[in-house]
Each structure stands twice: as C-alpha cells, then as structure tokens.
Short mmCIF file of C-alpha atoms and ligand atoms in Angstrom, two decimals:
data_model
loop_
_atom_site.label_atom_id
_atom_site.label_comp_id
_atom_site.label_asym_id
_atom_site.label_seq_id
_atom_site.Cartn_x
_atom_site.Cartn_y
_atom_site.Cartn_z
CA UNK B 3 32.86 -13.97 -5.85
CA UNK B 4 30.48 -11.91 -3.69
CA UNK B 5 30.95 -12.18 0.07
CA UNK B 6 28.08 -14.10 1.69
CA UNK B 7 26.57 -12.26 4.64
CA UNK B 8 23.70 -12.58 7.12
CA UNK B 9 22.47 -9.29 8.58
CA UNK B 10 20.94 -9.29 12.08
CA UNK B 11 19.29 -5.96 12.76
CA UNK B 12 16.81 -3.86 14.78
CA UNK B 13 15.72 -1.03 12.40
CA UNK B 14 16.25 1.79 13.38
CA UNK B 15 17.01 4.51 10.83
CA UNK B 16 20.76 3.84 10.95
CA UNK B 17 20.12 0.12 10.47
CA UNK B 18 18.04 1.07 7.41
CA UNK B 19 20.94 2.92 5.80
CA UNK B 20 23.19 -0.09 6.52
CA UNK B 21 20.74 -2.52 4.91
CA UNK B 22 20.38 -0.23 1.86
CA UNK B 23 24.17 0.02 1.56
CA UNK B 24 24.43 -3.78 1.60
CA UNK B 25 21.64 -4.22 -0.97
CA UNK B 26 23.26 -1.56 -3.16
CA UNK B 27 26.62 -3.33 -3.21
CA UNK B 28 27.26 -6.20 -5.65
CA UNK B 29 30.30 -7.25 -3.61
CA UNK B 30 27.87 -8.62 -1.01
CA UNK B 31 25.46 -11.57 -1.26
CA UNK B 32 22.80 -11.07 1.43
CA UNK B 33 21.72 -14.62 2.30
CA UNK B 34 19.05 -13.36 4.69
CA UNK B 35 18.12 -10.65 7.18
CA UNK B 36 17.11 -11.55 10.74
CA UNK B 37 15.01 -9.19 12.86
CA UNK B 38 16.28 -8.50 16.36
CA UNK B 39 14.40 -6.88 19.23
CA UNK B 40 16.15 -3.67 20.22
CA UNK B 41 15.41 -0.14 19.08
CA UNK B 42 11.75 -1.18 18.95
CA UNK B 43 10.08 -4.54 19.64
CA UNK B 44 10.43 -7.50 17.26
CA UNK B 45 6.84 -6.99 16.07
CA UNK B 46 8.02 -3.73 14.49
CA UNK B 47 11.60 -4.54 13.46
CA UNK B 48 10.47 -7.49 11.31
CA UNK B 49 8.08 -5.15 9.48
CA UNK B 50 10.67 -2.38 9.19
CA UNK B 51 13.18 -4.70 7.53
CA UNK B 52 10.63 -5.65 4.90
CA UNK B 53 9.70 -1.99 4.32
CA UNK B 54 13.40 -1.26 3.72
CA UNK B 55 13.82 -4.23 1.36
CA UNK B 56 10.78 -3.12 -0.67
CA UNK B 57 12.11 0.46 -0.77
CA UNK B 58 15.28 -1.04 -2.27
CA UNK B 59 13.27 -3.04 -4.79
CA UNK B 60 14.30 -6.32 -3.16
CA UNK B 61 11.13 -8.22 -2.14
CA UNK B 62 13.12 -11.39 -2.87
CA UNK B 63 15.25 -11.02 0.26
CA UNK B 64 14.50 -13.65 2.90
CA UNK B 65 13.50 -11.95 6.16
CA UNK B 66 13.20 -13.86 9.44
CA UNK B 67 11.96 -12.97 12.91
CA UNK B 68 14.46 -13.72 15.67
CA UNK B 69 13.98 -13.57 19.43
CA UNK B 70 11.53 -11.13 21.00
CA UNK B 71 13.32 -10.92 24.36
CA UNK B 72 16.96 -10.84 25.50
CA UNK B 73 18.51 -13.95 27.06
CA UNK B 74 17.96 -12.55 30.54
CA UNK B 75 15.69 -9.79 31.85
CA UNK B 76 13.22 -7.52 30.12
CA UNK B 77 13.71 -5.91 26.71
CA UNK B 78 14.96 -2.31 26.77
CA UNK B 79 13.97 -0.31 23.68
CA UNK B 80 14.96 3.11 22.27
CA UNK B 81 11.82 4.81 20.96
CA UNK B 82 13.22 8.03 22.45
CA UNK B 83 15.86 7.94 19.70
CA UNK B 84 14.13 6.24 16.77
CA UNK B 85 10.46 7.10 17.37
CA UNK B 86 7.49 4.85 18.06
CA UNK B 87 7.81 2.97 14.75
CA UNK B 88 11.58 2.74 14.81
CA UNK B 89 11.64 4.38 11.37
CA UNK B 90 10.08 7.73 12.19
CA UNK B 91 10.93 10.52 9.75
CA UNK B 92 9.42 8.90 6.68
CA UNK B 93 6.22 6.99 5.94
CA UNK B 94 6.57 3.78 3.94
CA UNK B 95 3.70 1.49 2.95
CA UNK B 96 3.07 -1.70 4.91
CA UNK B 97 5.15 -4.45 3.29
CA UNK B 98 3.62 -7.14 1.07
CA UNK B 99 6.72 -9.37 0.92
CA UNK B 100 6.52 -12.37 3.28
CA UNK B 101 8.15 -12.98 6.62
CA UNK B 102 9.76 -16.42 6.51
CA UNK B 103 8.25 -19.11 8.77
CA UNK B 104 11.61 -20.35 10.03
CA UNK B 105 12.88 -18.77 13.26
CA UNK B 106 15.82 -16.46 12.68
CA UNK B 107 18.07 -18.36 15.10
CA UNK B 108 17.44 -21.60 13.19
CA UNK B 109 18.08 -19.81 9.89
CA UNK B 110 21.50 -18.70 11.19
CA UNK B 111 22.34 -22.25 12.31
CA UNK B 112 21.05 -23.95 9.14
CA UNK B 113 22.80 -21.49 6.83
CA UNK B 114 26.14 -21.96 8.60
CA UNK B 115 25.71 -25.75 8.41
CA UNK B 116 24.82 -25.70 4.71
CA UNK B 117 27.27 -23.11 3.40
CA UNK B 118 30.95 -24.00 3.02
CA UNK B 119 32.71 -23.48 6.36
CA UNK B 120 34.44 -20.14 6.70
CA UNK B 121 32.53 -18.41 3.90
CA UNK B 122 29.68 -16.62 5.75
CA UNK B 123 30.11 -13.30 7.57
CA UNK B 124 27.60 -12.37 10.28
CA UNK B 125 26.84 -8.63 10.43
CA UNK B 126 25.03 -7.58 13.62
CA UNK B 127 23.52 -4.13 13.86
CA UNK B 128 21.53 -4.56 17.08
CA UNK B 129 21.52 -6.55 20.30
CA UNK B 130 23.32 -9.89 20.00
CA UNK B 131 20.46 -12.10 21.22
CA UNK B 132 19.92 -14.07 17.98
CA UNK B 133 23.60 -14.80 17.35
CA UNK B 134 24.18 -15.55 21.03
CA UNK B 135 21.26 -17.99 21.07
CA UNK B 136 22.48 -19.68 17.87
CA UNK B 137 25.98 -20.15 19.32
CA UNK B 138 24.53 -21.45 22.61
CA UNK B 139 22.17 -23.86 20.80
CA UNK B 140 24.76 -25.21 18.35
CA UNK B 141 28.30 -24.34 19.52
CA UNK B 142 29.89 -26.10 16.53
CA UNK B 143 28.72 -23.31 14.22
CA UNK B 144 31.41 -21.07 15.73
CA UNK B 145 34.05 -22.84 13.66
CA UNK B 146 32.03 -22.27 10.48
CA UNK B 147 31.64 -18.47 10.72
CA UNK B 148 34.11 -16.49 8.61
CA UNK B 149 33.91 -13.42 10.88
CA UNK B 150 31.46 -11.37 12.93
CA UNK B 151 31.36 -7.64 12.15
CA UNK B 152 29.28 -5.91 14.80
CA UNK B 153 28.22 -2.43 15.78
CA UNK B 154 28.42 -2.27 19.52
CA UNK B 155 30.38 -1.33 22.60
CA UNK B 156 32.71 1.51 23.39
CA UNK B 157 35.84 2.31 25.32
CA UNK B 158 37.22 5.87 25.36
CA UNK B 159 33.80 7.14 24.26
CA UNK B 160 32.00 5.56 27.25
CA UNK B 161 28.39 4.47 26.87
CA UNK B 162 25.23 5.95 25.33
CA UNK B 163 22.38 4.20 27.15
CA UNK B 164 24.25 4.29 30.50
CA UNK B 165 27.54 6.01 31.34
CA UNK B 166 29.25 2.62 30.91
CA UNK B 167 27.34 0.76 28.20
CA UNK B 168 26.43 1.10 24.54
CA UNK B 169 22.81 0.17 23.70
CA UNK B 170 23.31 -2.99 21.59
CA UNK B 171 25.47 -4.62 24.26
CA UNK B 172 23.40 -3.25 27.15
CA UNK B 173 20.14 -4.80 25.88
CA UNK B 174 21.59 -8.33 26.06
CA UNK B 175 24.95 -8.54 27.85
CA UNK B 176 24.62 -12.31 28.33
CA UNK B 177 24.32 -12.81 24.57
CA UNK B 178 27.23 -10.45 24.01
CA UNK B 179 29.33 -12.47 26.45
CA UNK B 180 28.57 -15.65 24.45
CA UNK B 181 29.56 -13.94 21.20
CA UNK B 182 32.78 -12.39 22.54
CA UNK B 183 33.69 -15.71 24.17
CA UNK B 184 33.01 -17.77 21.03
CA UNK B 185 36.48 -17.60 19.53
CA UNK B 186 35.01 -16.38 16.21
CA UNK B 187 37.04 -13.52 14.66
CA UNK B 188 35.26 -10.29 15.63
CA UNK B 189 35.53 -6.80 14.13
CA UNK B 190 33.93 -4.22 16.44
CA UNK B 191 32.52 -0.89 15.29
CA UNK B 192 32.15 0.80 18.71
CA UNK B 193 30.97 4.29 19.61
CA UNK B 194 34.64 5.33 19.36
CA UNK B 195 34.29 4.98 15.59
CA UNK B 196 30.61 5.71 15.00
CA UNK B 197 30.78 9.01 16.87
CA UNK B 198 33.21 10.13 14.16
CA UNK B 199 30.72 9.54 11.32
CA UNK B 200 28.31 12.40 12.00
CA UNK B 201 25.39 13.34 9.76
CA UNK B 202 26.66 16.85 9.10
CA UNK B 203 24.49 19.17 6.99
CA UNK B 204 26.87 18.89 4.01
CA UNK B 205 26.63 15.10 4.10
CA UNK B 206 22.85 15.10 4.41
CA UNK B 207 22.57 17.64 1.56
CA UNK B 208 24.72 15.34 -0.64
CA UNK B 209 22.13 12.61 -0.07
CA UNK B 210 19.28 15.05 -0.66
CA UNK B 211 20.85 15.99 -4.01
CA UNK B 212 20.30 12.41 -5.19
CA UNK B 213 16.70 13.55 -5.61
CA UNK B 214 13.48 11.60 -5.92
CA UNK B 215 11.39 9.64 -3.44
CA UNK B 216 14.30 7.45 -2.35
CA UNK B 217 16.45 10.32 -1.13
CA UNK B 218 13.45 12.05 0.46
CA UNK B 219 12.96 8.95 2.62
CA UNK B 220 16.64 8.78 3.56
CA UNK B 221 16.85 12.49 4.43
CA UNK B 222 13.63 12.20 6.45
CA UNK B 223 15.17 9.36 8.43
CA UNK B 224 18.47 11.19 8.96
CA UNK B 225 16.79 14.44 10.01
CA UNK B 226 14.64 12.57 12.54
CA UNK B 227 17.40 10.25 13.77
CA UNK B 228 20.00 12.93 14.48
CA UNK B 229 17.82 15.24 16.58
CA UNK B 230 18.30 13.22 19.80
CA UNK B 231 22.10 13.03 19.60
CA UNK B 232 22.50 16.66 18.44
CA UNK B 233 20.56 17.78 21.54
CA UNK B 234 22.54 15.39 23.77
CA UNK B 235 26.07 15.97 22.45
CA UNK B 236 25.73 19.43 20.91
CA UNK B 237 27.40 17.95 17.82
CA UNK B 238 26.86 18.93 14.18
CA UNK B 239 24.80 15.90 13.22
CA UNK B 240 24.24 12.55 14.84
CA UNK B 241 26.47 9.43 14.79
CA UNK B 242 25.44 7.16 11.92
CA UNK B 243 26.31 3.91 13.65
CA UNK B 244 25.30 0.80 11.71
CA UNK B 245 26.38 1.53 8.11
CA UNK B 246 29.98 1.37 9.39
CA UNK B 247 29.59 -2.44 9.64
CA UNK B 248 28.77 -2.75 5.93
CA UNK B 249 31.26 -0.06 4.86
CA UNK B 250 34.02 -2.05 6.58
CA UNK B 251 33.23 -5.06 4.37
CA UNK B 252 33.32 -2.88 1.26
CA UNK B 253 36.33 -0.68 2.14
CA UNK B 254 38.19 -1.99 5.20
CA UNK B 255 40.94 0.54 4.51
CA UNK B 256 38.61 3.26 5.81
CA UNK B 257 39.13 1.91 9.32
CA UNK B 258 41.98 1.41 11.79
CA UNK B 259 42.09 -0.13 15.22
CA UNK B 260 43.81 -2.64 17.42
CA UNK B 261 43.35 -6.33 18.28
CA UNK B 262 42.35 -6.29 21.96
CA UNK B 263 40.81 -8.34 24.71
CA UNK B 264 37.18 -7.31 25.15
CA UNK B 265 35.10 -8.71 27.99
CA UNK B 266 31.44 -7.99 28.80
CA UNK B 267 30.21 -6.96 32.22
CA UNK B 268 27.08 -9.05 32.92
CA UNK B 269 26.65 -8.79 36.71
CA UNK B 270 27.01 -5.23 38.01
CA UNK B 271 23.86 -3.12 37.91
CA UNK B 272 26.07 -0.03 37.61
CA UNK B 273 28.14 -1.19 34.64
CA UNK B 274 26.22 -4.08 33.02
CA UNK B 275 26.77 -4.15 29.27
CA UNK B 276 30.14 -2.43 29.50
CA UNK B 277 32.69 -3.64 26.92
CA UNK B 278 35.79 -3.77 29.11
CA UNK B 279 38.44 -3.15 26.44
CA UNK B 280 42.10 -3.89 27.20
CA UNK B 281 43.46 -1.31 24.71
CA UNK B 282 46.88 -1.21 26.43
CA UNK B 283 47.22 -5.00 26.76
CA UNK B 284 47.64 -5.06 30.54
CA UNK B 285 45.40 -8.04 31.30
CA UNK B 286 47.15 -10.80 29.41
CA UNK B 287 43.70 -12.07 28.38
CA UNK B 288 43.23 -13.41 24.82
CA UNK B 289 42.83 -10.74 22.15
CA UNK B 290 39.36 -11.67 20.86
CA UNK B 291 38.27 -8.56 18.94
CA UNK B 292 39.60 -6.01 16.44
CA UNK B 293 38.50 -2.80 18.19
CA UNK B 294 38.16 -0.14 15.50
CA UNK B 295 38.93 3.37 16.80
CA UNK B 296 39.44 5.56 13.72
CA UNK B 297 37.64 6.03 10.42
CA UNK B 298 37.97 8.13 7.27
CA UNK B 299 34.54 9.71 7.77
CA UNK B 300 34.54 11.56 4.45
CA UNK B 301 35.45 8.33 2.68
CA UNK B 302 32.65 6.56 4.55
CA UNK B 303 30.03 9.10 3.45
CA UNK B 304 31.37 9.17 -0.12
CA UNK B 305 30.91 5.40 -0.31
CA UNK B 306 27.46 5.48 1.31
CA UNK B 307 26.21 8.31 -0.90
CA UNK B 308 27.61 6.83 -4.10
CA UNK B 309 26.03 3.42 -3.43
CA UNK B 310 22.58 4.64 -2.36
CA UNK B 311 22.56 7.02 -5.35
CA UNK B 312 23.19 4.08 -7.67
CA UNK B 313 20.41 2.13 -5.95
CA UNK B 314 18.06 5.12 -6.24
CA UNK B 315 18.88 5.35 -9.95
CA UNK B 316 18.10 1.70 -10.48
CA UNK B 317 14.84 2.13 -8.59
CA UNK B 318 13.86 5.18 -10.64
CA UNK B 319 14.65 3.27 -13.83
CA UNK B 320 12.58 0.30 -12.71
CA UNK B 321 9.62 2.55 -11.87
CA UNK B 322 9.88 4.31 -15.24
CA UNK B 323 9.84 0.96 -17.04
CA UNK B 324 6.83 -0.16 -15.01
CA UNK B 325 4.73 2.83 -16.10
O1 RIB U 23 24.10 2.35 20.17
C1 RIB U 23 23.79 2.45 18.80
C2 RIB U 23 23.15 1.18 18.32
O2 RIB U 23 21.92 0.98 19.01
C3 RIB U 23 22.76 1.25 16.82
O3 RIB U 23 22.83 -0.03 16.27
C4 RIB U 23 21.35 1.72 16.86
O4 RIB U 23 20.61 1.30 15.71
C5 RIB U 23 20.84 0.99 18.07
O5 RIB U 23 20.53 -0.35 17.69
CA1 CA U 24 20.81 -0.99 15.22
#
C-alpha cells in the first residue's frame, strides 16, 4: 500500500527535485501539492509546482494555492538564492494544468478529515504557514496526521538566513511554533543534515549522464542553485535541502538522529526563527521532534539519481509514443 502524502512547498530548485523524487516513487501516493510563499511569492510558487508536475508528465496532480503571507509580519523571499522565478537555471513552458479552486489550507483540513486517521503524512519543504494555519483553524486534525516530515531548522550548523535561523522557520516562526507545539510526530531535516548532501560535480555529472531534456533541466537547476552556497561556504557544491524529506520516506535507514525537544524563538529580533534544540536533554521539556543529524549522502544521491532516471526514461518513452 503506497504511503499517502501531501507536499507543501515553495519551489525553489531543491523543492523541484524533491517533488520529482516523490512523483518518481511508486511507494508514495501524492494526494495533492500545496503552494507556499517562501523562496518566491505564492504567485510564482503555484506556477512552478505545475511546471514541475508537467515536466514529470503528471498534469493529473491536484495543485492548490496556500497562504500568500506568513501568520505575522511581511513575507521574506530568497530570490538571491533561487533567482527571480524561483526556478532559474532552466526554462519550462507556462503550465496548462489547472490550479485547484480550493484554498490549500482547506485542502489539508478536508483531506485529513476524509482519509482514515493516521494514514496521511505531511511533507513540508518551505515555510510552515499553510500547515500552521490548518492546525490553528481545526486543531482536531492534529490527531489525524500520521507524521510531519519537514525540511527546516538547524542546531550545530546555525542558521542560513540569519546567524540563528534557517529560512523556512525564519519566514514564519509563529506557524512553526504551532506545528512544533501540535503534538504530531515530527521528523526534522535540518541544515545539520542537508549541509551534508552537497551537489558535488560527480553527483551532478551522474544526473547529466541520464541524458535528454529532463536531465538538462535538472542540471540547469542544480548549476544555478548551488552557485550562491558555493560562494558563501566555499564548499564543493551546494546543500540539496528538500529532497531529503522525500528520501527519508523512501529509505529512512539513510538517516540517523535523536528525539529532542525543539522550541521556536518567536519574539527576539536577534534570534527569531531559531530552532532551540535540546540535543543534550537538559531542559526536561517534551521531546517533540526527531532531529536528524547524519545522512548517508552517497546513498541519498544514488536513490535520487536512480529514481529521476527512471522517471526520465518513462517520459522519453511517452514522448516517443506520442510522435
Ligand atoms: O533553508 C533551506 C530551505 O529554504 C529550502 O527548503 C529551500 O528551498 C528554501 O525553501
Ligand atoms: Ca523549499
């Protein structure tokens, strides 16, 4: 039985690879994809998701627009990392598949009400506004969520948008505080893990060797996406953050971490958005999140490359049949 998931995302080149990995994996049943405002505004992320679905040959996927602003304050975006479109590095045609009329927050609530309790996993790849709003609007859905697997936060790695905060949490710390206080089982993929899955040249070349239009798009995204972090960290390649959320669902054995208390700083201007992680268990506060700290990076890239290659092959076959 495929695992039912909802993906909430702010594409973003790394989000795109995560969505493609999910759509390439028969173990997962993507019930819907909800656009979040984050890397770029909602007006672009909802389009980007549909471009990615059409690239994957999946115009059937239900795509919803979520909230355009965080719970509190103004939206902070990251065009400096992802480019003006959010998917700079490759040009894809404007999508023809529809955007659903239903608001993404209501889709999350309705799906959790209609599906058997404890069977739907929420995968968040961007700011937590939509999930936070859904939990605030209908608190009883918390007991119906199987687990939340989220890319966000950091501890020993510090922050990336400020010295203290990782971008997804920083954009909407109030929503993050609702999610981390919900009691739903949480698996965190923080910077401590994602900074270990770098887009090294060998890994990018393995994706390039898939060949065809599909891999050209992916390599274009990776080449564009990594330039900011390579310049910032002096690393060989950039951290491919979001696909770690999907890879965990497919191969949890790639990851190791510790159940910890994680609280969100929402007040201090200096440290807002910080995920205060009690790794050493000194606070006595409830352990509300599995904080992943280590990953088999080669195993991660082997899985990602194998799955997107299979998807590319199916796409090439479909195009050949169509001509
Ligand atoms: O801090 C990295 C996260 O912020 C990733 O999800 C990236 O896509 C951006 O949303
Ligand atoms: Ca993202």
